[in-house]
XYZ file of C-alpha atoms in Angstrom:
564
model
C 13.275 -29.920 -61.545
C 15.150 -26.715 -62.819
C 13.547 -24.846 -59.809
C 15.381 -27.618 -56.977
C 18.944 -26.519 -58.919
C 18.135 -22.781 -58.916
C 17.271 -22.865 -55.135
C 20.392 -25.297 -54.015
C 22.516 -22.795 -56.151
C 20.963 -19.761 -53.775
C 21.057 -22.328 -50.825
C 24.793 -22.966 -51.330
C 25.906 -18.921 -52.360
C 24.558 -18.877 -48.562
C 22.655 -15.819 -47.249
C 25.011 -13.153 -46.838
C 24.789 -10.997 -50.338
C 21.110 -11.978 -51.096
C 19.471 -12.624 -47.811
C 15.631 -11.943 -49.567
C 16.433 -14.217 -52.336
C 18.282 -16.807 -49.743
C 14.749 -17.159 -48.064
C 12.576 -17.300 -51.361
C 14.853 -20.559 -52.227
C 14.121 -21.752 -48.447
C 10.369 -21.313 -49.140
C 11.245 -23.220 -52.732
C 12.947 -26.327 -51.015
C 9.946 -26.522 -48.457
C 7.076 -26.596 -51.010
C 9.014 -29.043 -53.031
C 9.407 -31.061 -50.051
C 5.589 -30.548 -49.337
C 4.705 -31.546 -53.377
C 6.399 -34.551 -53.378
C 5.194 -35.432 -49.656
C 1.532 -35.543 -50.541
C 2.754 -37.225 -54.104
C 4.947 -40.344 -52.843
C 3.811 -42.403 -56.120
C 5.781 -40.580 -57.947
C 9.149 -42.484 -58.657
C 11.599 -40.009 -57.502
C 10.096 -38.724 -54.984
C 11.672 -40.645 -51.932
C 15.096 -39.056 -53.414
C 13.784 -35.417 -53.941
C 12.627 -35.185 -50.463
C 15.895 -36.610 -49.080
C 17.873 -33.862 -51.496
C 15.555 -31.451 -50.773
C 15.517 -31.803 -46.330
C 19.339 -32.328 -46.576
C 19.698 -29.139 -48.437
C 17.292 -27.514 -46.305
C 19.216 -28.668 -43.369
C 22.191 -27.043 -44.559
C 20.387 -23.627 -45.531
C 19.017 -23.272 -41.815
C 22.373 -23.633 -40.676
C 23.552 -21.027 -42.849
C 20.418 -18.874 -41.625
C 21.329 -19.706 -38.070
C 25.124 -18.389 -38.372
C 23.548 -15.438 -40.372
C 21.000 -14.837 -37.745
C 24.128 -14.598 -35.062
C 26.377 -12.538 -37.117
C 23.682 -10.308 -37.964
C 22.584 -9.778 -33.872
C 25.955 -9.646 -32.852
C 26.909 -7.102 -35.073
C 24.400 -4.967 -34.261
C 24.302 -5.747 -30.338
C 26.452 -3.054 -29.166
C 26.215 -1.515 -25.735
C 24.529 2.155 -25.404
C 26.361 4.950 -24.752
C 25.226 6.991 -21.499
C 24.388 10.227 -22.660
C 22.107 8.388 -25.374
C 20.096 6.673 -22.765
C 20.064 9.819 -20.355
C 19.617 12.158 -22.670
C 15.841 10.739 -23.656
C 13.981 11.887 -20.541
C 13.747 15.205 -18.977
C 15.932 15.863 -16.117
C 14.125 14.803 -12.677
C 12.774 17.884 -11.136
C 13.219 16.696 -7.938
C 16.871 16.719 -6.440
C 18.148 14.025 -4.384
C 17.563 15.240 -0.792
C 19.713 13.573 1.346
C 21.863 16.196 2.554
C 20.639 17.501 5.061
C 21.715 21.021 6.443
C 22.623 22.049 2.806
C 20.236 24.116 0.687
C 19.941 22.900 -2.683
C 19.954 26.587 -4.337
C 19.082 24.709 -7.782
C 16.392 23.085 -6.244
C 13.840 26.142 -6.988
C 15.446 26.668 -10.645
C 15.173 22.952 -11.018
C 11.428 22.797 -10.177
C 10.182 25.948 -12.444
C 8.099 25.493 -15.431
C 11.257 27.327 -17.322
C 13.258 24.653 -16.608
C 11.022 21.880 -17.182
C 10.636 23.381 -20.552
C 13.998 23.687 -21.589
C 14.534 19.884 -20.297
C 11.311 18.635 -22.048
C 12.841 21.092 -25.759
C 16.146 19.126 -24.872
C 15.116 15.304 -24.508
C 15.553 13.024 -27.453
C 14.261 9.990 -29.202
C 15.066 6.710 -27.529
C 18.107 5.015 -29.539
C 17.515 2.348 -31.856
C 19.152 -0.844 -30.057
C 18.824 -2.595 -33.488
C 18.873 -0.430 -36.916
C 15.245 -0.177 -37.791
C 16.537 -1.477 -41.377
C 18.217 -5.093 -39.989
C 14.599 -5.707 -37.329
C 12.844 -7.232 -40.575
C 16.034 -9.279 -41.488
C 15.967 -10.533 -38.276
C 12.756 -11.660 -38.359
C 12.258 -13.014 -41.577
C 15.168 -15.279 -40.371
C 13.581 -16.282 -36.751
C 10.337 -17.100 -38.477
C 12.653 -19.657 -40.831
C 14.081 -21.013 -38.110
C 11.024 -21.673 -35.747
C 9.555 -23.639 -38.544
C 12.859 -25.767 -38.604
C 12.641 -26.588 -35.232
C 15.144 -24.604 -34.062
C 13.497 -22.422 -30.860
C 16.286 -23.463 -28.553
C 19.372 -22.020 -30.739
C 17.623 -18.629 -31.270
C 16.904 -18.712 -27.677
C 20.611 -19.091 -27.015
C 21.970 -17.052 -29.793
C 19.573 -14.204 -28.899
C 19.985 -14.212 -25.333
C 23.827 -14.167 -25.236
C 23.887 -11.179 -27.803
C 20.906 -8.990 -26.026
C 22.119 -10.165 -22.428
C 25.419 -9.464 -23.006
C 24.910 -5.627 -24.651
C 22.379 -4.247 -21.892
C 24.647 -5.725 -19.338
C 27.721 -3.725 -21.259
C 25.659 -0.624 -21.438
C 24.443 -1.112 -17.323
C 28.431 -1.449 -16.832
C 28.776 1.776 -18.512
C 26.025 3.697 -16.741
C 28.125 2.692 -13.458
C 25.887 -0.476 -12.388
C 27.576 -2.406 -10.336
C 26.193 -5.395 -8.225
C 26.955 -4.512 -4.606
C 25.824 -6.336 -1.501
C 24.564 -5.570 2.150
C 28.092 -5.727 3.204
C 29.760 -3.431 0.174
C 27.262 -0.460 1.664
C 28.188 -1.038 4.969
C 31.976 -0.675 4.631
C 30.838 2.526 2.170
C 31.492 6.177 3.450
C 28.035 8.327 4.127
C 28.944 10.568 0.935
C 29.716 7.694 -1.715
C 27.089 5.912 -0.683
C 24.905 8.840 -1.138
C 26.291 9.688 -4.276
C 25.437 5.983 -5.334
C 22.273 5.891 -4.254
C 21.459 8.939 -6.717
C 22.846 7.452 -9.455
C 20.670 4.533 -9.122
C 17.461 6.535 -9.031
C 18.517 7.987 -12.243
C 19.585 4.519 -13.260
C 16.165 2.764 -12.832
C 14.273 5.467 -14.223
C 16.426 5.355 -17.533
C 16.700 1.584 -17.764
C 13.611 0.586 -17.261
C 12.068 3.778 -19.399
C 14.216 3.783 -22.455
C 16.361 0.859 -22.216
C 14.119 -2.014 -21.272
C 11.210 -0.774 -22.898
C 13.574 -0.559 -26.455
C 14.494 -4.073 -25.551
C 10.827 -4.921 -25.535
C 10.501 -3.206 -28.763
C 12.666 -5.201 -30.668
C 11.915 -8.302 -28.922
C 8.419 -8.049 -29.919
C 9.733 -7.178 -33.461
C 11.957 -9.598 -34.030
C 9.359 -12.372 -32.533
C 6.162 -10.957 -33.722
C 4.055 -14.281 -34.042
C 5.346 -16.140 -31.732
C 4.508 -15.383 -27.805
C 5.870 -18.143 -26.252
C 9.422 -17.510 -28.027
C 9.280 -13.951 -27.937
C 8.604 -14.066 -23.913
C 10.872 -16.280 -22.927
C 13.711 -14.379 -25.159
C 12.872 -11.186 -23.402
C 13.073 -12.551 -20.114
C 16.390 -14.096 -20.130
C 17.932 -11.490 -21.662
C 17.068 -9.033 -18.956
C 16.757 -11.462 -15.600
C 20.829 -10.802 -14.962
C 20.840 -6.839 -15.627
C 16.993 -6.547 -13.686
C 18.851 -8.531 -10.465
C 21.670 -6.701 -10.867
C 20.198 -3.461 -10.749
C 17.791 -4.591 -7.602
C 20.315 -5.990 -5.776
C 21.583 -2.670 -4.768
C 18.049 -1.726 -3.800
C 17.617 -4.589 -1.450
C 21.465 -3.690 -0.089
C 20.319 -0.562 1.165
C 17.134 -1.502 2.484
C 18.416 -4.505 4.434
C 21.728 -2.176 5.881
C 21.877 -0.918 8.774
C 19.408 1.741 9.409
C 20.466 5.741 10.181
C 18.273 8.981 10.347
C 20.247 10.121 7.661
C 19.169 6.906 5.051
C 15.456 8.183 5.314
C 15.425 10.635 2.913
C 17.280 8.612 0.173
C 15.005 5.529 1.059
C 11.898 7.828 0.120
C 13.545 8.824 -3.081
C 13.983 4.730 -3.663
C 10.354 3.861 -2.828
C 9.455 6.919 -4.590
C 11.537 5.545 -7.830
C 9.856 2.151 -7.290
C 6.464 3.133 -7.241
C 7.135 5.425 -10.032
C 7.981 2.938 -12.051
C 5.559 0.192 -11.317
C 3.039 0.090 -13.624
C 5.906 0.320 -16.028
C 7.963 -2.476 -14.333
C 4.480 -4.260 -14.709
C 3.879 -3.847 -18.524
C 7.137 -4.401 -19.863
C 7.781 -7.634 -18.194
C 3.886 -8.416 -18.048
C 4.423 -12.297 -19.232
C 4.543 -15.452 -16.861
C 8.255 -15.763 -17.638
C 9.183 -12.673 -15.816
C 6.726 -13.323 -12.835
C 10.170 -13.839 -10.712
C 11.136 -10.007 -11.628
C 7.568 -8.417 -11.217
C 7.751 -10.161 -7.399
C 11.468 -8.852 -6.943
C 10.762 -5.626 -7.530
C 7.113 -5.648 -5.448
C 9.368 -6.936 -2.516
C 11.839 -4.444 -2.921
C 9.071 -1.450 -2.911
C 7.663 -2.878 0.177
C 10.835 -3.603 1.515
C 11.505 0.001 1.160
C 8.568 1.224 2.653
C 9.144 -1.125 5.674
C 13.185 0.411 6.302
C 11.928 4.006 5.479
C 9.000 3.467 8.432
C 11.309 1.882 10.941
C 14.217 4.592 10.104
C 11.418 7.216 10.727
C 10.419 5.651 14.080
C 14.284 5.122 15.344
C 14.424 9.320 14.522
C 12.119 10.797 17.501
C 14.169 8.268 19.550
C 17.481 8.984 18.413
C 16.715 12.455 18.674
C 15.449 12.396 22.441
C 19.014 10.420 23.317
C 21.265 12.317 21.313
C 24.281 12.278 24.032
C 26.318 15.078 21.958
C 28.076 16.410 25.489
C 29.684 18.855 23.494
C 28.493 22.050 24.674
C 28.065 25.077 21.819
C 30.631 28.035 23.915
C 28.302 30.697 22.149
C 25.227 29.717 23.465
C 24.086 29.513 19.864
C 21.645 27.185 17.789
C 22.838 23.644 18.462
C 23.712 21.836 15.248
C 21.194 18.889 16.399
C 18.417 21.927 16.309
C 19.216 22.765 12.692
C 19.615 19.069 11.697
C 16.266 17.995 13.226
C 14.583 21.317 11.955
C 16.180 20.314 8.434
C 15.033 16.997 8.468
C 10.989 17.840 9.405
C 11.427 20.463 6.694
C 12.676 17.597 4.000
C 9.540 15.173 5.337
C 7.369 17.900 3.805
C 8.465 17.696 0.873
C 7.780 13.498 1.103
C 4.162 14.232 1.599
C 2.630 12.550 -1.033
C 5.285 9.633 -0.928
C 4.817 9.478 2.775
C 0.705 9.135 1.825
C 1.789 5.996 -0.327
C 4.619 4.817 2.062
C 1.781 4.458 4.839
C -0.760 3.305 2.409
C 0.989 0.336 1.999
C 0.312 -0.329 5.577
C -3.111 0.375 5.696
C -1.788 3.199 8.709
C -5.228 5.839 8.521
C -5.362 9.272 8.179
C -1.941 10.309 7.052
C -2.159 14.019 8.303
C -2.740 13.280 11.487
C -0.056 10.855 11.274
C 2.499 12.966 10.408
C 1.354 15.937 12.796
C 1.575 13.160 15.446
C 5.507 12.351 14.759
C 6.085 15.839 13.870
C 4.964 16.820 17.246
C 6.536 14.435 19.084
C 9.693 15.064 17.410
C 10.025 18.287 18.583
C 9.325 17.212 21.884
C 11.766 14.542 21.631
C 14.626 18.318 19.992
C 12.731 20.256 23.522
C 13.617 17.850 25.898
C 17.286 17.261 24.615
C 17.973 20.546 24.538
C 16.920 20.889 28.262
C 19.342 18.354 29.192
C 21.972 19.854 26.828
C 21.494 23.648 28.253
C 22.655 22.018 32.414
C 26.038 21.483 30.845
C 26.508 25.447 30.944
C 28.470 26.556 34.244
C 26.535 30.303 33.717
C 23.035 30.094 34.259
C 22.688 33.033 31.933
C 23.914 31.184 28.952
C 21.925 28.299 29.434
C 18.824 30.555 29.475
C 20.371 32.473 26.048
C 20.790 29.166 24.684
C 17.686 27.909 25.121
C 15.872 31.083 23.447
C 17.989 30.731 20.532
C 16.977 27.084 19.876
C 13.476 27.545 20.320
C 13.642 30.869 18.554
C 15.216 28.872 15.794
C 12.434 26.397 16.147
C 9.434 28.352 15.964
C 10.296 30.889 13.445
C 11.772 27.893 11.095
C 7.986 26.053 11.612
C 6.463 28.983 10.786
C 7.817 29.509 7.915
C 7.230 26.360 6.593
C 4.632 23.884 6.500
C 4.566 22.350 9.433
C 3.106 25.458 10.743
C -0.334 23.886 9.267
C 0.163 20.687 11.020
C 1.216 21.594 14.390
C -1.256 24.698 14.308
C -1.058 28.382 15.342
C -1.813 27.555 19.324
C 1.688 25.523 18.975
C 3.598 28.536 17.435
C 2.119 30.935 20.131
C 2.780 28.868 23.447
C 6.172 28.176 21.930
C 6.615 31.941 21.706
C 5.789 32.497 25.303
C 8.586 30.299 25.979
C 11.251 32.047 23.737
C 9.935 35.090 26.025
C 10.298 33.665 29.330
C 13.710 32.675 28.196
C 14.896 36.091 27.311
C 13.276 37.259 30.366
C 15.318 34.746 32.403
C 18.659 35.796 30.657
C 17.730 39.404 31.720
C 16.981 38.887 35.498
C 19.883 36.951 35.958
C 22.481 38.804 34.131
C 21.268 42.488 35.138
C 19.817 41.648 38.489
C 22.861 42.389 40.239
C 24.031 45.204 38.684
C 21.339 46.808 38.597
C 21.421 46.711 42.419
C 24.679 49.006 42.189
C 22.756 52.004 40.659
C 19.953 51.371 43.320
C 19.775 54.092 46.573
C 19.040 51.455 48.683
C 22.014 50.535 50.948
C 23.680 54.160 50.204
C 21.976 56.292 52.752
C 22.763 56.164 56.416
C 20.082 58.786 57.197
C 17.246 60.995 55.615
C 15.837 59.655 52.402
C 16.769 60.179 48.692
C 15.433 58.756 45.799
C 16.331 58.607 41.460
C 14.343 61.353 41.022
C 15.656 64.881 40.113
C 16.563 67.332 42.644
C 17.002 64.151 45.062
C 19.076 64.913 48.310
C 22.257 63.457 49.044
C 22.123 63.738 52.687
C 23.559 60.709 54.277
C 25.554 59.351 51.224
C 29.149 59.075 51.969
C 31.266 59.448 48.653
C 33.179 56.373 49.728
C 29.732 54.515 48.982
C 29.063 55.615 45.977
C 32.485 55.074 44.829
C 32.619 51.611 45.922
C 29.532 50.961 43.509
C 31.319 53.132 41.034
C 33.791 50.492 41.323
C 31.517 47.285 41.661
C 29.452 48.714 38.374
C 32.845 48.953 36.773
C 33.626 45.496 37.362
C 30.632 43.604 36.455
C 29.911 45.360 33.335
C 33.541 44.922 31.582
C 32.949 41.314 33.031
C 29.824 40.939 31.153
C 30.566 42.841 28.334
C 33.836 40.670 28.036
C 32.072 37.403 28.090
C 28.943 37.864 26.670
C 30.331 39.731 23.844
C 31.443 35.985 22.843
C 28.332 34.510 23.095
C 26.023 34.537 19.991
C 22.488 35.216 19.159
C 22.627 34.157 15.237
C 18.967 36.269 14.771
C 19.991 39.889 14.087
C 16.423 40.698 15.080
C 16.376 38.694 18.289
C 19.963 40.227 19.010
C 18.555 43.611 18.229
C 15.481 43.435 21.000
C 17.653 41.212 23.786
C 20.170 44.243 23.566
C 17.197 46.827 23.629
C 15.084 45.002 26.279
C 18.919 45.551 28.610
C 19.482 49.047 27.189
C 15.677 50.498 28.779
C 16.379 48.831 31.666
C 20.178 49.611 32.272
C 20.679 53.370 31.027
C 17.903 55.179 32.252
C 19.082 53.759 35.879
C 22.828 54.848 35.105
C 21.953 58.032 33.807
C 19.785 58.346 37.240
C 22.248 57.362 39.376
C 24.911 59.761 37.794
C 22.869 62.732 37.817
C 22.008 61.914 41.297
C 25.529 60.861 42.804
C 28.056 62.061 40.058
C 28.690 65.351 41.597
C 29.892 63.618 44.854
C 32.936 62.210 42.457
C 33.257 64.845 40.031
C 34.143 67.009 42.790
C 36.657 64.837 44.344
C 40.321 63.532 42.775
C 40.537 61.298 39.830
C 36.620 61.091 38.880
C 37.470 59.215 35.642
C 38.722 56.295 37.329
C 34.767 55.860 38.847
C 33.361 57.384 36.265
C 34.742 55.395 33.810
C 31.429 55.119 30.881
C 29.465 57.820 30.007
C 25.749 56.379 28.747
C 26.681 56.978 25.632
C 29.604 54.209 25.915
C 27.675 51.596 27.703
C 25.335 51.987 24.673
C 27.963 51.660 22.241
C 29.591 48.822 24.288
C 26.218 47.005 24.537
C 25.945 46.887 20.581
C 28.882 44.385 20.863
C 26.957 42.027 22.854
C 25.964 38.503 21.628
C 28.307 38.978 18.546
C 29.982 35.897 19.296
C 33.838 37.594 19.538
C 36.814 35.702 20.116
C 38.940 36.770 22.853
C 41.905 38.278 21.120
C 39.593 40.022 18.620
C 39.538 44.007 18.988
C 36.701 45.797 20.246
C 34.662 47.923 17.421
């Protein structure tokens, strides 16, 4: 029996120093208790096998303190930059501010960058040190034969539970609910959202799927075990982290959430099939169907948000007129927002997909048509709050100048088709056309002959008589051309058209019709006041000035600011 004393003096030196020789005299004290179990005749063996369980009792205690020391030792939560730092950086930015360019957005997306971020990514960190997985094992194998499945169960889960949801903590997880985003500022919650994409993508990809790793290590033999460990360590942190998912989708819905609910399905279906392998057993059925209702739960808000936008657009009540006459901010916001959806196309495929809505481009030409309807029809109602009907027709050809030019240079153009461009550019047309008759109309009437003759007939041309004009006439529309073109040129030198080459051919469209009828009418009636006393004061502008003073136009001045 000199074997029993060498294995109870390794059983009783416990497994600390020698852990390898600890579980040889473990193996020892179980085939002596199998020898004298088939071999009962024998006279001591009734006392052998009660030294020999009671010993073994005692060394799987030992094992099962070791076993805890050894995972809690090693449990320690990840640092950050060690979890983020093991996938490339998402070449997509987080698009929900709208009416911002992202500059980085093109640097971001260049095969440059993506090959400095794949040269810079790094192995996932060991959660365990490779060297203590075996250990670990050797030990859980020990203690499954003993019996003991329900204290590894607990001693594993409260180690591994407890580190992911320490490293989670200091990622910035946070369990928030449906009221904690409502009370949340626009740009925190934002800012929240995007850390939560990059969240899931780096929990699920390096940190759950290391957890799986060592799971699987440390249980390798035993399923059952191995899938229940797995799934109770991560239930807390995987509720945890969609519980902020299911927050936003369930809040209250705004055109602005759309984007950032795209970038959450898009995250989501991203990560399925992963979601699906890793936690692929029946024991984390409950977090595969969590996650499956929070993609479609997604999809659902993102579609209804998308809907309430061609509404909310048509009733925007904004009474708050733009002075200028310039693009109104809803214009650039909606224009924004149908350029962002193109960059959603193939999420937008999936998103209806999961509805089973039909042919997606037409879809999306659809609501892209009818929300610019929805911007057109707004804007009419917005451009009757203008006193001047001149403004109201400059404002409307700077919106739908804005429009059209911003559609065709993106790719909407393709969906809403050249014919749509080229009415829409009629209408900028009329609008400018508009402007012109009814700011020039009437002073243009001042350098007409009509009304100045009492008798014979005269006319613009050269060499045209005079006969009949009294200078008292022409020196009254002197006068009234005086006064209506330091008017205009006073006001509209306030107003704005943002396009420098839509500024450039409204000023030139006035300038061919204006100065060759002033240079007319001086050449035909100047002589009358040059002749007489004080011809400066109805002579005032030489051509030559009205041209310079019509380059000021549409500049958007301020009152008290100087003229050039």
């Amino acid at each position: 029996m000199s074997i029993n004393f060498q294995a109870e003096a390794k059983i009783l030196r416990g497994p600390h120093e020698d852990l390898e020789s600890y579980l040889e005299a473990v193996d020892q004290l179980r085939s002596i208790i199998r020898f004298f179990s088939s071999n009962k005749n024998l006279k001591s063996s009734i006392g052998v096998i009660n030294q020999a369980n009671t010993l073994l009792g005692k060394a799987i205690f030992k094992l099962e303190e070791e076993f805890r020391q050894l995972l809690t030792s090693y449990s320690k939560p990840v640092e950050p930059d060690r979890l983020t730092d093991c996938l490339p950086n998402p070449t997509k930015p987080i698009s929900a501010a709208l009416g911002h360019d992202d500059s980085n957005a093109a640097l971001k997306s260049s095969p440059e960058h993506q090959h400095k971020s794949l040269e810079n990514v790094r192995p996932p960190p060991d959660l365990i040190p490779p060297r203590i997985i075996p250990l670990l094992h050797k030990i859980a194998q020990q203690m499954i034969q003993a019996g003991h499945h329900q204290q590894l169960l607990n001693i594993y889960r409260e180690a591994r539970a407890s580190a992911i949801e320490q490293t989670l903590r200091k990622l910035g997880v946070e369990r928030l609910s449906k009221e904690d985003v409502q009370k949340m500022q626009w740009e925190v919650l934002e800012a929240k959202i995007g850390g939560w994409i990059n969240f899931m993508r780096v929990v699920v990809k390096v940190l759950f799927a290391g957890e799986k790793k060592i799971c699987d290590e440390i249980f390798e033999g035993n399923d059952t075990l191995r899938d229940q460990c797995f799934s109770e360590v991560t239930a807390n942190s995987v509720s945890v982290l969609l519980s902020f998912g299911e927050a936003i989708a369930k809040s209250k819905r705004s055109p602005e959430k759309l984007f950032v609910l795209l970038d959450m399905y898009e995250i989501m279906r991203e990560l399925q099939s992963e979601l699906d392998t890793i936690f692929k057993s029946k024991y984390c059925g409950e977090m595969r169907e969590a996650a499956a209702v929070l993609t479609k739960r997604l999809a659902q808000t993102a579609r209804e948000t998308f809907s309430d936008f061609e509404e909310a657009v048509e009733k925007d009540a904004t009474k708050t007129a733009v002075l200028d006459g310039t693009v109104h901010p809803l214009t650039s916001y909606v224009i924004n927002y149908v350029k962002f959806l193109f960059d959603y196309q193939s999420t937008l495929k999936l998103l209806f997909g999961e509805f089973g809505d039909g042919d997606v481009d037409a879809q999306l030409a659809s609501i892209t048509t009818r929300i610019m309807q929805a911007l057109q029809t707004n804007l009419d109602g917005k451009s009757k709050l203008y006193k001047d009907p001149s403004l109201t027709q400059l404002f409307l050809m700077n919106n739908m100048h804005y429009i059209v030019r911003s559609v065709r240079r993106s790719e909407a153009k393709d969906l809403l088709g050249d014919d749509w461009v080229q009415i829409n550019r009629r209408v900028v047309q009329q609008h400018a056309n508009q402007y012109k008759r009814i700011s020039w109309s009437k002073i243009l009437q001042c350098l007409s002959i009509q009304g100045l003759q009492t008798g014979g007939s005269g006319s613009f041309g050269d060499g045209g008589s005079t006969s009949g004009v009294s200078r008292a006439m022409v020196k009254d529309r002197y006068k009234t051309f005086n006064m209506l073109f330091e008017e205009l040129h006073q006001r509209q030198s306030q107003w704005t058209v943002p396009d420098s080459e839509l500024r450039e051919s409204l000023r030139l469209a006035v300038a061919e019709v204006l100065l060759p009828a002033y240079r007319s009418f001086i050449k035909r009636f100047g002589p009358l006041i040059e002749g007489g006393k004080n011809p400066q004061k109805y002579i005032r502008y030489s051509p030559e000035d009205l041209e310079r003073m019509l380059a000021e136009f549409f500049e958007g001045k301020t009152w008290n600011e100087p003229r050039r």
